[in-house]
Amino acid sequence: MEKFLFKKISVWIVIILIIFMIFFSLLFAWAAQYYSSGKSRGGPVLEAIHKISNIPHYFIEVIYKGIAPSMNDQIVKFKKFKGLKKFDHNFNKNFFLISAYDKKYGSSLTYLFDIKQNKIVHFWKPDVEKINKQLKDKTKYIWVREDFEMLHPYLNNDYSLVFTSGEGPLVKIDQCSNIEWVIDSTFHHSIEKDSSNNYLVPIVLKSKENYFKKIYGEDTIFNLSQNLRDDAIAVVSPDGKILKTISITETLINNGYGSNILNLLSRTDNVIHLNDIEPIKENDEYVKEGDMAISLRSLSAVALYRPSLNKIIWLKIGPWSEQHDVDYLGGGIFSIFGNDSNLRLGKLRGYSTIYQYDMKNNKVNEFLKLKESNIFANKQGLHKINKDGSIFIEQSEKGILHLIDKDSKHILKYVHSIDKNEIGSLHWSRYFSDNEIKSKTKKKLNCKN
């Protein structure tokens, strides 16, 4: 037996095997590259080789970006705060709309939290299993209760909610958590309403178009659609119909920013990462109703897009880094929540920063450094500058909602405690003043949950 296991192999056989392996590796690499270049020959065989060649890419993505949210990602050890910590401030009947993991239910819920009373006055608990049954392609995205997030729920006037779970369908439930409609597609990140009462939501398109032929002509052999995640703006009607989609890739290329996309493709296929669409609902000398301010994380870019002309009015890259959330403050001024992080390198300065871009003079200033308030959002996060001068910030991964003043001093902190020493991560919450709630919600809550 030992003689058989350690039997000598002729040198010429080893050499032949090495030559064969080198030749096969070169042939495999050529086939994958040939398919990626957009050539049509080879059919299913080359397509299968191309998919196999992408396997290392997914492992690299896991290492650099982390895997999709799981139950362990939604529970964080945290002992510094408990519940709501109040500071000197005169609160009216203000509210948080909190989307967070609930340990007892084993999934994410949305809570309407009355700040003055320091208690939850209503919550929504969607039936994840029923939502899953309405998905046609079960291999594409399957929610399990532990992984489910109610991402950036939008509160309608009748207390119904519209939400996604990141890379999944868009869902609407009524105030009693009954499902009204489900759109089976790949939605993600922010949800806002425009002045026509339609929802604006990022979506991933399954485009087969080689966008770069529009730049380099029909002789282009590089097929961008084989490698690129094509983020787009979805305009969704109140009754759950996709009215149109606007490809960010195509829009950037048509407006002269195609090279920005191409330069990033060597690092990632997620070169856009549309994470916020802010609808403009007013007309002034700087913006028009129907415009959209958009945040493109991977490009560290913020832009003002005018759909009526299919034109990018302006696009700014930095000084923020991998930002989330852009808001229009009026008078040509936009505020941007700069994460000031890098998914590969981590912290750049150790804290996040709120920036302001002024269209009047094309200048950016650091409106508020969040060093003193010790706020750093490596990923996700959002902000809102309120009319009373206070600033709302969600530190998503740490499960903290902050309300601070213009000097970065705390007015209050809310920590979503789910256990004695644990908090649940937050999934893009909202802050409403008393007047906003009164103007927004026309009906009374009738569900006893």
Coordinates of C-alpha atoms in Angstrom, one line a residue:
M1 CA 0.0 0.0 0.0
E2 CA 2.8 2.4 1.0
K3 CA 4.7 1.6 -2.2
F4 CA 1.6 2.4 -4.2
L5 CA 1.0 5.7 -2.4
F6 CA 4.6 6.9 -2.8
K7 CA 5.3 5.5 -6.2
K8 CA 7.6 7.8 -8.3
I9 CA 6.1 9.7 -11.2
S10 CA 8.1 10.2 -14.3
V11 CA 9.4 13.8 -14.8
W12 CA 8.1 14.0 -18.3
I13 CA 4.5 13.2 -17.1
V14 CA 4.8 16.1 -14.5
I15 CA 6.1 18.4 -17.3
I16 CA 3.2 17.5 -19.6
L17 CA 0.7 18.1 -16.8
I18 CA 2.2 21.5 -16.0
I19 CA 2.1 22.5 -19.7
F20 CA -1.5 21.3 -19.9
M21 CA -2.5 23.2 -16.8
I22 CA -0.9 26.4 -18.1
F23 CA -2.5 26.0 -21.5
F24 CA -5.9 25.3 -19.9
S25 CA -5.6 28.3 -17.6
L26 CA -4.8 30.6 -20.6
L27 CA -7.6 29.2 -22.6
F28 CA -10.1 29.6 -19.7
A29 CA -8.9 33.3 -19.1
W30 CA -9.2 34.0 -22.9
A31 CA -12.7 32.5 -23.0
A32 CA -13.9 34.6 -20.0
Q33 CA -12.3 37.8 -21.5
Y34 CA -13.8 37.0 -24.9
Y35 CA -17.3 36.7 -23.5
S36 CA -16.9 39.9 -21.4
S37 CA -15.9 41.8 -24.5
G38 CA -19.4 41.3 -25.9
K39 CA -18.6 38.7 -28.6
S40 CA -21.6 36.5 -29.4
R41 CA -19.9 33.2 -30.3
G42 CA -19.6 30.4 -27.8
G43 CA -23.1 30.4 -26.5
P44 CA -23.9 28.8 -23.1
V45 CA -20.4 27.3 -22.8
L46 CA -18.6 30.7 -22.7
E47 CA -21.4 32.1 -20.6
A48 CA -20.8 29.4 -18.0
I49 CA -17.0 30.0 -18.1
H50 CA -17.6 33.7 -17.6
K51 CA -19.8 33.1 -14.5
I52 CA -17.2 30.7 -13.1
S53 CA -14.4 33.3 -13.6
N54 CA -16.4 35.7 -11.5
I55 CA -16.4 33.5 -8.4
P56 CA -13.2 35.0 -6.9
H57 CA -14.8 38.5 -7.4
Y58 CA -17.6 37.6 -5.0
F59 CA -15.2 36.4 -2.3
I60 CA -13.3 39.7 -2.7
E61 CA -16.5 41.6 -2.4
V62 CA -17.3 39.8 0.9
I63 CA -13.8 40.6 2.2
Y64 CA -13.9 44.3 1.4
K65 CA -17.6 45.1 1.8
G66 CA -19.0 42.6 4.1
I67 CA -21.8 40.1 3.4
A68 CA -25.5 41.0 3.2
P69 CA -27.2 41.8 6.6
S70 CA -27.7 38.8 8.8
M71 CA -29.2 38.5 12.3
N72 CA -25.7 38.9 13.8
D73 CA -25.3 42.2 11.9
Q74 CA -28.5 43.5 13.3
I75 CA -27.6 42.9 17.0
V76 CA -24.7 45.0 18.4
K77 CA -23.2 44.8 21.9
F78 CA -23.6 48.3 23.4
K79 CA -23.6 49.3 27.0
K80 CA -23.1 53.1 27.1
F81 CA -26.7 54.3 26.8
K82 CA -30.1 52.9 27.6
G83 CA -33.2 54.1 25.7
L84 CA -33.7 57.8 25.4
K85 CA -31.2 60.2 27.0
K86 CA -32.6 63.7 27.2
F87 CA -30.7 67.0 27.4
D88 CA -32.0 70.6 28.0
H89 CA -34.6 71.1 25.3
N90 CA -38.3 72.1 25.2
F91 CA -40.0 69.3 23.2
N92 CA -43.4 69.6 21.6
K93 CA -45.0 66.4 20.4
N94 CA -42.2 65.4 18.1
F95 CA -41.7 61.9 16.7
F96 CA -39.1 59.4 15.5
L97 CA -40.2 56.9 12.8
I98 CA -37.7 54.1 13.8
S99 CA -36.9 51.1 11.6
A100 CA -35.0 48.6 13.6
Y101 CA -34.4 45.0 14.5
D102 CA -36.8 43.5 17.2
K103 CA -35.3 40.6 19.0
K104 CA -38.6 39.3 20.4
Y105 CA -40.2 39.2 16.9
G106 CA -36.9 38.0 15.3
S107 CA -37.1 40.6 12.5
S108 CA -37.3 44.3 11.8
L109 CA -40.3 46.4 12.7
T110 CA -41.1 50.1 12.3
Y111 CA -42.0 52.1 15.4
L112 CA -43.7 55.6 15.8
F113 CA -41.9 56.9 18.9
D114 CA -43.3 59.9 20.8
I115 CA -40.3 61.8 22.1
K116 CA -42.1 63.8 24.7
Q117 CA -43.8 60.8 26.1
N118 CA -40.7 58.7 25.7
K119 CA -42.7 55.7 24.4
I120 CA -43.8 53.8 21.3
V121 CA -47.3 54.8 20.3
H122 CA -47.7 52.5 17.2
F123 CA -45.7 49.9 15.4
W124 CA -45.9 48.0 12.0
K125 CA -45.1 44.3 11.8
P126 CA -45.2 43.1 8.2
D127 CA -45.7 39.4 7.4
V128 CA -42.4 38.5 5.8
E129 CA -43.6 35.0 4.7
K130 CA -46.6 36.5 2.8
I131 CA -44.3 38.9 1.1
N132 CA -42.0 36.1 0.1
K133 CA -44.9 34.2 -1.5
Q134 CA -45.4 37.1 -4.0
L135 CA -41.9 36.8 -5.3
K136 CA -41.7 35.0 -8.7
D137 CA -38.0 34.3 -8.8
K138 CA -37.3 32.5 -5.5
T139 CA -33.5 32.2 -6.3
K140 CA -33.1 35.9 -6.8
Y141 CA -33.8 37.2 -3.3
I142 CA -35.4 35.3 -0.5
W143 CA -36.2 37.2 2.7
V144 CA -35.9 35.3 5.9
R145 CA -37.2 36.9 9.1
E146 CA -33.8 37.3 10.7
D147 CA -32.3 39.1 7.6
F148 CA -35.4 41.2 6.9
E149 CA -35.0 45.0 7.1
M150 CA -37.8 47.6 6.7
L151 CA -35.4 50.0 4.9
H152 CA -36.3 53.7 5.0
P153 CA -40.0 53.3 5.5
Y154 CA -42.1 56.2 4.0
L155 CA -45.0 57.2 6.2
N156 CA -48.1 58.2 4.2
N157 CA -51.0 60.4 5.2
D158 CA -53.1 57.4 6.1
Y159 CA -50.4 55.8 8.3
S160 CA -49.6 53.2 5.6
L161 CA -45.9 52.5 5.0
V162 CA -43.8 51.9 1.8
F163 CA -40.4 50.2 2.3
T164 CA -37.9 47.8 0.9
S165 CA -35.3 45.6 2.5
G166 CA -32.3 46.4 0.4
E167 CA -31.8 44.5 -2.8
G168 CA -35.4 43.3 -2.7
P169 CA -39.0 44.1 -3.6
L170 CA -40.9 47.3 -2.8
V171 CA -43.8 46.8 -0.4
K172 CA -46.7 48.8 0.9
I173 CA -48.6 47.9 4.0
D174 CA -51.6 49.7 5.7
Q175 CA -51.5 51.1 9.2
C176 CA -52.5 47.6 10.5
S177 CA -49.6 45.9 8.6
N178 CA -51.8 44.3 6.0
I179 CA -50.1 44.0 2.6
E180 CA -51.5 46.3 0.0
W181 CA -49.0 45.7 -2.9
V182 CA -45.6 44.1 -3.6
I183 CA -43.4 45.0 -6.6
D184 CA -41.0 42.1 -7.3
S185 CA -37.7 43.8 -8.3
T186 CA -34.4 44.8 -6.9
F187 CA -35.0 48.0 -5.0
H188 CA -32.6 49.5 -2.4
H189 CA -31.8 52.5 -0.2
S190 CA -33.9 55.7 0.1
I191 CA -37.6 56.2 -0.5
E192 CA -39.1 59.7 -1.1
K193 CA -42.2 61.2 -2.7
D194 CA -42.1 63.8 -5.4
S195 CA -44.6 66.6 -5.9
S196 CA -46.7 64.3 -8.1
N197 CA -47.2 61.9 -5.2
N198 CA -45.0 59.2 -6.8
Y199 CA -42.3 57.4 -5.0
L200 CA -38.7 57.8 -6.1
V201 CA -36.6 54.6 -5.2
P202 CA -33.2 53.3 -6.4
I203 CA -33.5 50.1 -8.4
V204 CA -31.1 47.8 -10.2
L205 CA -31.7 47.3 -13.9
K206 CA -31.0 44.2 -15.9
S207 CA -29.7 46.0 -18.9
K208 CA -28.0 44.3 -21.8
E209 CA -27.2 47.5 -23.6
N210 CA -23.5 48.3 -24.2
Y211 CA -23.6 51.9 -23.0
F212 CA -20.0 52.7 -24.0
K213 CA -20.9 52.2 -27.7
K214 CA -22.5 55.6 -27.4
I215 CA -19.1 57.1 -26.6
Y216 CA -16.7 55.0 -28.7
G217 CA -19.0 53.9 -31.5
E218 CA -20.0 50.5 -32.9
D219 CA -16.4 49.3 -32.9
T220 CA -16.4 49.1 -29.1
I221 CA -15.6 45.5 -28.1
F222 CA -15.8 46.1 -24.3
N223 CA -19.4 45.3 -23.2
L224 CA -20.1 47.3 -20.1
S225 CA -23.3 45.6 -19.3
Q226 CA -21.5 42.3 -18.6
N227 CA -19.6 43.9 -15.7
L228 CA -21.6 46.7 -14.4
R229 CA -24.4 47.0 -11.8
D230 CA -26.7 49.4 -13.5
D231 CA -28.4 51.5 -10.8
A232 CA -31.4 53.6 -11.8
I233 CA -34.2 55.8 -10.5
A234 CA -37.6 54.1 -10.3
V235 CA -40.7 56.3 -10.4
V236 CA -43.5 54.3 -8.7
S237 CA -47.1 55.3 -8.6
P238 CA -49.1 55.3 -5.4
D239 CA -50.9 52.1 -6.5
G240 CA -47.6 50.2 -7.0
K241 CA -46.8 50.5 -10.7
I242 CA -43.4 51.3 -12.0
L243 CA -44.1 54.3 -14.3
K244 CA -40.5 54.7 -15.6
T245 CA -36.9 54.0 -14.8
I246 CA -33.9 56.3 -15.4
S247 CA -30.5 54.6 -15.8
I248 CA -27.8 56.5 -13.9
T249 CA -25.2 54.8 -16.1
E250 CA -26.8 56.1 -19.3
T251 CA -27.4 59.5 -17.8
L252 CA -23.8 59.9 -16.7
I253 CA -22.5 58.8 -20.1
N254 CA -25.0 61.1 -22.0
N255 CA -23.8 64.0 -19.8
G256 CA -20.0 63.5 -20.3
Y257 CA -19.2 61.5 -17.2
G258 CA -18.7 58.1 -18.7
S259 CA -15.0 58.0 -17.9
N260 CA -15.7 58.3 -14.2
I261 CA -17.6 54.9 -14.4
L262 CA -14.9 53.2 -16.5
N263 CA -12.1 54.2 -14.2
L264 CA -13.8 52.4 -11.2
L265 CA -14.7 49.2 -13.0
S266 CA -11.2 47.7 -12.3
R267 CA -12.1 47.7 -8.6
T268 CA -15.8 46.9 -8.4
D269 CA -18.9 46.4 -10.5
N270 CA -20.9 48.6 -8.1
V271 CA -19.4 51.8 -9.5
I272 CA -22.5 54.0 -8.9
H273 CA -24.2 52.8 -5.7
L274 CA -27.2 55.2 -5.9
N275 CA -28.2 55.7 -2.2
D276 CA -30.4 58.8 -2.1
I277 CA -32.8 60.5 -4.4
E278 CA -34.0 63.9 -3.1
P279 CA -37.0 65.2 -5.1
I280 CA -37.1 69.0 -5.5
K281 CA -40.6 70.3 -4.9
E282 CA -40.2 74.0 -5.5
N283 CA -39.1 76.5 -8.1
D284 CA -36.5 79.2 -7.5
E285 CA -33.7 80.8 -9.4
Y286 CA -31.5 77.7 -8.8
V287 CA -33.8 74.6 -9.1
K288 CA -37.0 73.6 -10.8
E289 CA -39.9 71.5 -9.5
G290 CA -39.2 67.9 -10.7
D291 CA -35.5 68.1 -10.3
M292 CA -33.7 65.4 -8.3
A293 CA -30.6 65.7 -6.2
I294 CA -28.8 62.3 -6.2
S295 CA -26.0 60.8 -4.1
L296 CA -23.6 58.3 -5.9
R297 CA -21.6 56.7 -3.1
S298 CA -19.0 54.8 -5.1
L299 CA -18.1 57.9 -7.1
S300 CA -18.2 60.1 -3.9
A301 CA -20.4 62.3 -6.1
V302 CA -23.5 64.4 -5.6
A303 CA -25.5 65.8 -8.6
L304 CA -28.5 67.8 -9.5
Y305 CA -30.4 66.0 -12.3
R306 CA -33.2 67.6 -14.4
P307 CA -35.4 64.8 -15.9
S308 CA -37.3 67.2 -18.2
L309 CA -34.1 67.8 -20.1
N310 CA -32.3 64.6 -19.2
K311 CA -29.5 66.9 -18.0
I312 CA -27.1 66.9 -15.1
I313 CA -27.1 70.5 -14.0
W314 CA -24.0 70.1 -11.8
L315 CA -22.0 67.2 -10.4
K316 CA -19.5 67.5 -7.5
I317 CA -17.0 64.9 -6.4
G318 CA -15.9 65.4 -2.8
P319 CA -14.5 66.7 -0.5
W320 CA -16.9 64.3 1.1
S321 CA -16.1 60.6 0.9
E322 CA -18.7 57.8 0.2
Q323 CA -21.5 60.1 1.3
H324 CA -25.1 59.2 2.1
D325 CA -28.1 61.6 2.0
V326 CA -28.4 64.9 0.2
D327 CA -31.1 67.5 1.0
Y328 CA -32.1 70.8 -0.6
L329 CA -32.3 73.6 1.9
G330 CA -33.4 76.3 -0.5
G331 CA -31.6 79.3 -2.0
G332 CA -29.3 77.1 -4.1
I333 CA -27.8 75.4 -0.9
F334 CA -27.6 71.6 -0.6
S335 CA -26.6 69.7 2.6
I336 CA -24.7 66.4 2.3
F337 CA -24.0 63.8 5.0
G338 CA -20.4 62.9 4.4
N339 CA -19.5 59.6 5.9
D340 CA -15.8 60.5 5.4
S341 CA -15.0 56.8 5.3
N342 CA -13.6 54.3 2.9
L343 CA -14.9 50.8 2.8
R344 CA -11.4 49.5 2.1
L345 CA -9.5 51.8 4.4
G346 CA -12.1 52.5 7.2
K347 CA -12.0 55.8 9.0
L348 CA -10.5 58.8 7.2
R349 CA -10.7 61.2 10.1
G350 CA -12.6 59.3 12.8
Y351 CA -15.8 61.3 12.5
S352 CA -18.4 62.2 9.9
T353 CA -19.1 65.7 8.5
I354 CA -22.1 67.6 7.2
Y355 CA -21.2 69.6 4.2
Q356 CA -23.0 72.3 2.3
Y357 CA -22.7 73.0 -1.4
D358 CA -23.7 76.5 -2.6
M359 CA -24.8 76.7 -6.3
K360 CA -24.5 80.5 -6.2
N361 CA -20.7 80.5 -6.0
N362 CA -19.9 76.8 -6.7
K363 CA -18.3 76.4 -3.3
V364 CA -18.4 73.7 -0.6
N365 CA -18.0 74.3 3.1
E366 CA -17.8 72.1 6.1
F367 CA -21.1 73.0 7.8
L368 CA -20.6 70.9 10.9
K369 CA -17.8 68.5 11.9
L370 CA -19.3 65.7 14.1
K371 CA -16.1 65.2 16.1
E372 CA -17.3 66.8 19.4
S373 CA -20.6 64.8 19.3
N374 CA -18.5 61.6 18.5
I375 CA -20.6 60.6 15.5
F376 CA -19.0 58.4 12.8
A377 CA -21.0 56.4 10.3
N378 CA -18.7 54.2 8.3
K379 CA -21.6 53.0 6.2
Q380 CA -25.2 54.2 5.8
G381 CA -26.3 57.1 8.0
L382 CA -28.5 60.1 7.2
H383 CA -29.2 63.6 8.5
K384 CA -31.9 66.3 8.5
I385 CA -31.4 70.0 9.3
N386 CA -34.6 71.1 11.0
K387 CA -36.3 74.4 10.8
D388 CA -35.6 75.1 14.5
G389 CA -31.9 74.7 13.8
S390 CA -31.5 71.3 15.4
I391 CA -30.0 68.5 13.4
F392 CA -31.2 64.9 13.2
I393 CA -28.6 62.2 12.5
E394 CA -29.0 58.4 12.3
Q395 CA -25.8 56.4 13.1
S396 CA -27.2 53.3 11.6
E397 CA -24.7 50.6 12.5
K398 CA -24.4 51.6 16.1
G399 CA -28.2 51.9 16.5
I400 CA -28.2 55.5 17.7
L401 CA -30.4 58.5 16.8
H402 CA -28.9 61.9 17.6
L403 CA -30.5 65.3 17.9
I404 CA -27.8 67.9 18.1
D405 CA -27.6 71.7 17.9
K406 CA -25.5 73.8 15.5
D407 CA -22.5 73.6 17.8
S408 CA -22.6 69.7 17.6
K409 CA -23.8 69.5 21.2
H410 CA -26.4 66.9 22.0
I411 CA -30.1 67.7 22.6
L412 CA -30.9 64.0 23.0
K413 CA -29.8 60.5 22.1
Y414 CA -32.0 57.5 21.4
V415 CA -30.5 54.0 21.5
H416 CA -32.6 51.2 20.2
S417 CA -32.1 48.7 23.1
I418 CA -33.4 45.2 22.4
D419 CA -31.8 43.5 25.4
K420 CA -29.9 44.4 28.6
N421 CA -26.5 44.7 26.8
E422 CA -27.6 44.8 23.1
I423 CA -29.0 47.2 20.6
G424 CA -30.6 46.6 17.2
S425 CA -29.1 48.3 14.1
L426 CA -31.2 51.0 12.5
H427 CA -32.5 51.0 9.0
W428 CA -32.9 54.6 8.0
S429 CA -35.3 56.3 10.4
R430 CA -37.0 59.7 10.2
Y431 CA -37.7 62.7 12.5
F432 CA -40.9 64.6 12.4
S433 CA -41.9 67.8 14.3
D434 CA -45.3 68.2 15.7
N435 CA -46.4 70.4 12.8
E436 CA -45.1 67.9 10.2
I437 CA -47.0 65.0 11.8
K438 CA -50.2 67.1 11.9
S439 CA -49.9 68.1 8.3
K440 CA -48.8 64.6 7.1
T441 CA -51.2 62.3 8.9
K442 CA -54.8 63.0 8.1
K443 CA -56.3 60.0 9.8
K444 CA -56.3 58.6 13.3
L445 CA -54.6 55.3 14.2
N446 CA -57.2 52.6 14.5
C447 CA -55.1 49.5 15.0
K448 CA -54.6 48.1 18.5
N449 CA -51.3 46.4 18.2

